[in-house]
mmCIF file of C-alpha atoms and ligand atoms in Angstrom:
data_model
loop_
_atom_site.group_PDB
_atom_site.id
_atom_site.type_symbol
_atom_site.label_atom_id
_atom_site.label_comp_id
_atom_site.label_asym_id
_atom_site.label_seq_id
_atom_site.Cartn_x
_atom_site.Cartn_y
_atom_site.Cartn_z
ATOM 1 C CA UNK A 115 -5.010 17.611 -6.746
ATOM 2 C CA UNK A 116 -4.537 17.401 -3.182
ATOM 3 C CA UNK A 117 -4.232 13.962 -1.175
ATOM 4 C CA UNK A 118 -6.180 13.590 2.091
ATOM 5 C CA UNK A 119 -7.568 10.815 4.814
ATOM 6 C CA UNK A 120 -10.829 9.328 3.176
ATOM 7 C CA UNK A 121 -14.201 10.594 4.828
ATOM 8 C CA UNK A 122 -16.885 8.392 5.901
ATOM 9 C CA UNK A 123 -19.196 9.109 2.390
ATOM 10 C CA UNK A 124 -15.697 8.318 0.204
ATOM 11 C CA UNK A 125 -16.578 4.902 0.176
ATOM 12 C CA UNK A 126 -18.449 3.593 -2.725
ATOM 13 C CA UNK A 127 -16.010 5.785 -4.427
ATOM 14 C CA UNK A 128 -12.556 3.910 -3.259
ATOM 15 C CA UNK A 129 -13.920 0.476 -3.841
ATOM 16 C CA UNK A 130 -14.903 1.763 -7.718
ATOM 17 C CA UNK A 131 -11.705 3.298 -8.007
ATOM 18 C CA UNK A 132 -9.791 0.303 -6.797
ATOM 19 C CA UNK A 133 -11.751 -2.216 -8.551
ATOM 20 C CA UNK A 134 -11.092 -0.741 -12.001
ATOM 21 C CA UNK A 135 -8.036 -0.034 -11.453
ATOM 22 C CA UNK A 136 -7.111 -3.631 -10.558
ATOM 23 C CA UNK A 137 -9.299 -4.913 -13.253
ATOM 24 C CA UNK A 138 -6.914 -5.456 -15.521
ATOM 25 C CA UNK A 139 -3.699 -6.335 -13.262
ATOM 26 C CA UNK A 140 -2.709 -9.902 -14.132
ATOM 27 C CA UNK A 141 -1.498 -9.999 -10.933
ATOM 28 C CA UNK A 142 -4.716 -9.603 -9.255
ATOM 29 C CA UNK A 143 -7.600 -11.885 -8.163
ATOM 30 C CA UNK A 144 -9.918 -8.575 -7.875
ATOM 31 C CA UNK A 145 -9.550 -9.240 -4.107
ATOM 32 C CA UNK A 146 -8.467 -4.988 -3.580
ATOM 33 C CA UNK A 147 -11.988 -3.501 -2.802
ATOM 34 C CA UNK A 148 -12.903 -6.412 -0.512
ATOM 35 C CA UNK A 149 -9.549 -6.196 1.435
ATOM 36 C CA UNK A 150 -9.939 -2.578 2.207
ATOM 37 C CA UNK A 151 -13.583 -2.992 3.674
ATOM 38 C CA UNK A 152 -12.189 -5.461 5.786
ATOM 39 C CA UNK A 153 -9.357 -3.536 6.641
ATOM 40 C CA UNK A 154 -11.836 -0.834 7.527
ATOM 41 C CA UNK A 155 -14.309 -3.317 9.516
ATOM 42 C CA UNK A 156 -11.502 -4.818 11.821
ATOM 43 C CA UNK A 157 -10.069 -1.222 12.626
ATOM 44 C CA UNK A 158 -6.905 -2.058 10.616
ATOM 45 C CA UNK A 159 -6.684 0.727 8.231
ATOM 46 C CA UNK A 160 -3.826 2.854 9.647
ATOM 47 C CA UNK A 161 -3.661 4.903 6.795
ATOM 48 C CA UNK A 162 -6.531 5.311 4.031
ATOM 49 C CA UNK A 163 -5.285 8.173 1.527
ATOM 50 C CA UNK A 164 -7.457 9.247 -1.373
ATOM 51 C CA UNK A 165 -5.936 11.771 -4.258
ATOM 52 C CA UNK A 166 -9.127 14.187 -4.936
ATOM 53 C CA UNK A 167 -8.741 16.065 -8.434
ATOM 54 C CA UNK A 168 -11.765 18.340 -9.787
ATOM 55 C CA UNK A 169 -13.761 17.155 -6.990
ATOM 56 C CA UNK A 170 -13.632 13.006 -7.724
ATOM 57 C CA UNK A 171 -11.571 10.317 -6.286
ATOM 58 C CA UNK A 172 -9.025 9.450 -8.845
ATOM 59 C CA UNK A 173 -6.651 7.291 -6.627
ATOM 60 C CA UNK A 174 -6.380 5.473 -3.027
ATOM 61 C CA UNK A 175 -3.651 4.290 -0.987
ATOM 62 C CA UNK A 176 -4.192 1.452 2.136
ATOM 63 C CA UNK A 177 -1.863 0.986 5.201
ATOM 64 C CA UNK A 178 -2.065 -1.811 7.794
ATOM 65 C CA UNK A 179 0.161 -3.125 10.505
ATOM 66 C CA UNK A 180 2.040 -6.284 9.747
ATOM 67 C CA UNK A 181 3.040 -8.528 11.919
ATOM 68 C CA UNK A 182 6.565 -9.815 12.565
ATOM 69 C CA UNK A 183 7.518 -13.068 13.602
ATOM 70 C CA UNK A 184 4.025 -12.981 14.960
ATOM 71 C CA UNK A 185 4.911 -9.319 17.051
ATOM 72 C CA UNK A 186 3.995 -5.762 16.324
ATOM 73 C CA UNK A 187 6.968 -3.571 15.996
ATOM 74 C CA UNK A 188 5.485 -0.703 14.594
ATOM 75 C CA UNK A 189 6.111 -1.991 11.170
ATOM 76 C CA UNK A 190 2.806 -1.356 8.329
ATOM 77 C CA UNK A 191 2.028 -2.504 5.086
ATOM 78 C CA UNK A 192 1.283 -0.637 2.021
ATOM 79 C CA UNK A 193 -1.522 -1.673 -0.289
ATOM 80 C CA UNK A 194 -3.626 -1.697 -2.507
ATOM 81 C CA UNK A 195 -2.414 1.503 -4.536
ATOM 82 C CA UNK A 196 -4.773 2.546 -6.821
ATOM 83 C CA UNK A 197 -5.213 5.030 -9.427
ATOM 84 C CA UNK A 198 -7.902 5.502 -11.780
ATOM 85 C CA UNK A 199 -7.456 4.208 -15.543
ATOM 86 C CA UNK A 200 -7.425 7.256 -16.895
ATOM 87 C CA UNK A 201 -5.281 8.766 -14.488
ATOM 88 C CA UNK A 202 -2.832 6.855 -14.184
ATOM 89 C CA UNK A 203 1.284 7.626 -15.034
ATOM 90 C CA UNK A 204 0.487 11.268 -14.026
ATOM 91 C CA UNK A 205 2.164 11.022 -11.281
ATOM 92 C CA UNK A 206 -0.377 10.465 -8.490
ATOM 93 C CA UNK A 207 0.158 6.671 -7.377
ATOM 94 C CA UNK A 208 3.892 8.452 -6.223
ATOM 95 C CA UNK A 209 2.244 11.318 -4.417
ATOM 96 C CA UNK A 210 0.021 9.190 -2.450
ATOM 97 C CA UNK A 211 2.801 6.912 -1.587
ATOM 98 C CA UNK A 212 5.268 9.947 -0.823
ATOM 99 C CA UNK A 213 2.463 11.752 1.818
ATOM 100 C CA UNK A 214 1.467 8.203 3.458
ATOM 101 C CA UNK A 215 5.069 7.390 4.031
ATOM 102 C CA UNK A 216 5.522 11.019 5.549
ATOM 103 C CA UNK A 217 2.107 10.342 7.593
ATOM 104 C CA UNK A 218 3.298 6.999 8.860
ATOM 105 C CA UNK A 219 7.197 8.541 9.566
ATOM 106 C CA UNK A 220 5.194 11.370 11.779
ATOM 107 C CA UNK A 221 3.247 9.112 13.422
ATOM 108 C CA UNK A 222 6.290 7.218 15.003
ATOM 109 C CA UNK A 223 6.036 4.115 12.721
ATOM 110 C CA UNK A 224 9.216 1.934 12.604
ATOM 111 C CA UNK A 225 9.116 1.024 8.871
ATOM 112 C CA UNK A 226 6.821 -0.089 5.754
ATOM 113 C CA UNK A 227 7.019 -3.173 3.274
ATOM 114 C CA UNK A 228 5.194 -3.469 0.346
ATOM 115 C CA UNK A 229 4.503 -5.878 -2.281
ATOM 116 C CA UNK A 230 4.998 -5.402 -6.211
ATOM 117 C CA UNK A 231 6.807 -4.216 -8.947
ATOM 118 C CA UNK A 232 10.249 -3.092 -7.641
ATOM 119 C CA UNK A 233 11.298 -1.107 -10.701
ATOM 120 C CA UNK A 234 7.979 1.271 -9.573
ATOM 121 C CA UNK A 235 8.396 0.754 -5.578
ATOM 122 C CA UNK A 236 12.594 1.610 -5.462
ATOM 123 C CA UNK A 237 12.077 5.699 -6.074
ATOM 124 C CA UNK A 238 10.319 5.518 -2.964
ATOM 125 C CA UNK A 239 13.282 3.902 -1.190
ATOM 126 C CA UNK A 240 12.251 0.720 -0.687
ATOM 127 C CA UNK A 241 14.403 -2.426 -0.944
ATOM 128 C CA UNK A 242 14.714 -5.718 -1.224
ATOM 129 C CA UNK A 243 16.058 -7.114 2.436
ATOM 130 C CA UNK A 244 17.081 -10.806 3.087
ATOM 131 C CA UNK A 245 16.341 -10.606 6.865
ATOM 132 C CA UNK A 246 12.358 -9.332 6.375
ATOM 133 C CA UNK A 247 10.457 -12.567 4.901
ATOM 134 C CA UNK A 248 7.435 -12.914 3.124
ATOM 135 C CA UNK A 249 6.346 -16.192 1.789
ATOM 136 C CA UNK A 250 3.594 -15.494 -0.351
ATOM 137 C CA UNK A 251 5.352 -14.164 -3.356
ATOM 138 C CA UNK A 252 8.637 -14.448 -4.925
ATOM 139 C CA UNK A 253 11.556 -12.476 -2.826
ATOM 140 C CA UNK A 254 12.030 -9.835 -5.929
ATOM 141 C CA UNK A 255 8.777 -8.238 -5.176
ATOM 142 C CA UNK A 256 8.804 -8.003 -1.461
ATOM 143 C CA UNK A 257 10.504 -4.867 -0.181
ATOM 144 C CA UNK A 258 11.317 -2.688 2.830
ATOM 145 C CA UNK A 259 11.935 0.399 3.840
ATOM 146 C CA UNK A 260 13.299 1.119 7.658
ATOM 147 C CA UNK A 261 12.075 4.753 9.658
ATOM 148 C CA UNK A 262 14.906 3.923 12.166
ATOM 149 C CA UNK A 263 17.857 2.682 10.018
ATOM 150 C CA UNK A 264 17.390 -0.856 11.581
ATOM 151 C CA UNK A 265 15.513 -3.111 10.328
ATOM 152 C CA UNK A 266 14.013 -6.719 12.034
ATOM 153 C CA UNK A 267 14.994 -9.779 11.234
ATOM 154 C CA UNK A 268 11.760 -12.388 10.597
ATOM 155 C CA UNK A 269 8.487 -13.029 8.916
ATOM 156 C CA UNK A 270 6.306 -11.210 8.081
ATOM 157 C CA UNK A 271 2.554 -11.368 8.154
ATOM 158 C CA UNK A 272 -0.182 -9.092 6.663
ATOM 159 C CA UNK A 273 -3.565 -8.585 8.345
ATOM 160 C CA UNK A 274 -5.784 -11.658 8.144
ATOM 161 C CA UNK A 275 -8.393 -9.169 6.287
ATOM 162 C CA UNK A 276 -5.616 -10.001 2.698
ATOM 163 C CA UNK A 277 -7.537 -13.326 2.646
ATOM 164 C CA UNK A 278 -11.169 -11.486 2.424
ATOM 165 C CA UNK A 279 -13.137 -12.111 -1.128
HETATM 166 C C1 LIG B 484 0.651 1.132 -9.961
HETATM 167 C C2 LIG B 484 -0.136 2.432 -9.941
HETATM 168 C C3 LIG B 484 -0.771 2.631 -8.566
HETATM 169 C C4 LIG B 484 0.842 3.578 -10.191
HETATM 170 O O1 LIG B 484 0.177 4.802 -10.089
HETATM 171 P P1 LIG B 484 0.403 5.939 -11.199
HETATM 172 O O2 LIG B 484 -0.240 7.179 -10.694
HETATM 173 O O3 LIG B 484 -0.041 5.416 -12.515
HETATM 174 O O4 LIG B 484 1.987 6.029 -11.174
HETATM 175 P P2 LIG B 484 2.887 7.345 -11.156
HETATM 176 O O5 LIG B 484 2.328 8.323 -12.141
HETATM 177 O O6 LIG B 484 3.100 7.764 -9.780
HETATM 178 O O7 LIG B 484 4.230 6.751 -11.666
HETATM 179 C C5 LIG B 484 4.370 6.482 -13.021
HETATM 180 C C6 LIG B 484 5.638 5.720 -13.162
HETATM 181 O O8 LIG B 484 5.441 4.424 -12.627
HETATM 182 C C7 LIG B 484 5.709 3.475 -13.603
HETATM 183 N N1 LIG B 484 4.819 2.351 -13.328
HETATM 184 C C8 LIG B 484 3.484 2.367 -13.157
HETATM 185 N N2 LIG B 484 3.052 1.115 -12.901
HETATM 186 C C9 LIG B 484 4.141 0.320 -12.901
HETATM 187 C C10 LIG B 484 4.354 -1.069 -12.722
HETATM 188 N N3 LIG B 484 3.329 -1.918 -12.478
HETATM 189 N N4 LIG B 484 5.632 -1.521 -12.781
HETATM 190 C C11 LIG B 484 6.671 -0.703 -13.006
HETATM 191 N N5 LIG B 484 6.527 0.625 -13.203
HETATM 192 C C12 LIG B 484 5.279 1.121 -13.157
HETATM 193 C C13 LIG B 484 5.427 4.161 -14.896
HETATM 194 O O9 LIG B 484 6.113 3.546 -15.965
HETATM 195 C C14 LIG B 484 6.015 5.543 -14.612
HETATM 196 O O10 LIG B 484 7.421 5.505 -14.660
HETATM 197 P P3 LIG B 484 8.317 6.813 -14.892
HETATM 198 O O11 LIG B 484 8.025 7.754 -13.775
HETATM 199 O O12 LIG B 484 9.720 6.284 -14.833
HETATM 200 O O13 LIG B 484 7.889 7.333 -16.223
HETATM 201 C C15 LIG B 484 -1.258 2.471 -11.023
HETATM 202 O O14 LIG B 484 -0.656 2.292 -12.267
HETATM 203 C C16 LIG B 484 -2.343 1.421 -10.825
HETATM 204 O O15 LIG B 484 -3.356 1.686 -10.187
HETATM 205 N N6 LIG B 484 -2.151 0.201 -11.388
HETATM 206 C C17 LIG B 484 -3.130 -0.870 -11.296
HETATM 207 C C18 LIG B 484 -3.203 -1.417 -9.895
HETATM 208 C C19 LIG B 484 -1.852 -1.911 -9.407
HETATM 209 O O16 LIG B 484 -1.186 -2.692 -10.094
HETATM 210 N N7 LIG B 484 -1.443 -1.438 -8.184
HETATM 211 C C20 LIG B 484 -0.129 -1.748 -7.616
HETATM 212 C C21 LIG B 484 -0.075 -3.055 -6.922
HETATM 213 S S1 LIG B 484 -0.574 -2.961 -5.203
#
């Protein structure tokens, strides 16, 4: 399996992969595949990972900027994460989430949140942090993790292209 930027013709694939993968999230609203594109559109996708196994996309991993206290500071979000159904616990939603965190470390970034199930998102290092606010979900699920070993105070705000449909 080998993890890699997505290509220009990789995208029918991402937004099947993503959809069925989210499909059955309770969490979801089935939002994922129309986020990305407008991620995409707007020039926002820092980071678009897919994991390629016998030749098929079998899991995807988005990064965008956040904003914080209305500023860039360098700071990105992860998601969606997807992996295929019948792929998943095999290990490859952690690989894509290990190589975009080294991608975004090498690039300079200052840190990453991400939103969802802490017991999953802690082996990657991420925690929850008081100072870094976001108010559309319940502080358990909102996490950080910090490049520089500092972290900003404030609140913070996802690309508009969260609230495409
Ligand atoms: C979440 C997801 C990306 C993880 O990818 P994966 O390749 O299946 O996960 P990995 O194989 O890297 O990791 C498996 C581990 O994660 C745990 N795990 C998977 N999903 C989890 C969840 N929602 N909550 C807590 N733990 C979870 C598994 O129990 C397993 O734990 P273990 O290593 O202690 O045995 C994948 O399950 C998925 O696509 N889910 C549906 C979409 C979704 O909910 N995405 C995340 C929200 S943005």
């Amino acid at each position: 399996m080998i993890i890699r930027p997505e290509q220009a013709n990789d995208q029918d694939a991402i937004a099947s992969i993503v959809a069925a993968a989210f499909a059955q999230a309770a969490h979801s609203r089935q939002t994922e595949p129309a986020i990305i594109a407008a991620l995409r559109d707007a020039g926002a996708l820092t980071l678009s990972l897919v994991a390629v196994g016998a030749g098929e996309i079998v899991g995807h991993a988005a990064f965008s900027p956040v904003m914080i206290d209305g500023r860039d500071v360098g700071w990105h979000g992860l998601g969606p994460l997807a992996v295929r159904p019948d792929r998943q616990g095999q290990g490859i939603g952690a690989a894509l989430v290990r190589e975009g965190l080294d991608r975004l470390r090498a690039s300079g970034a200052a840190g990453c949140v991400v939103l969802g199930e802490p017991d999953y998102y802690r082996r990657f290092g991420f925690r929850n942090d008081d100072a870094l606010r976001y108010e559309g979900a319940p502080a358990a699920y909102f996490m950080s993790l910090s490049f520089t070993g500092h972290s900003p105070d404030g609140r913070v705000e996802y690309h508009p292209g969260f609230g495409a449909e």
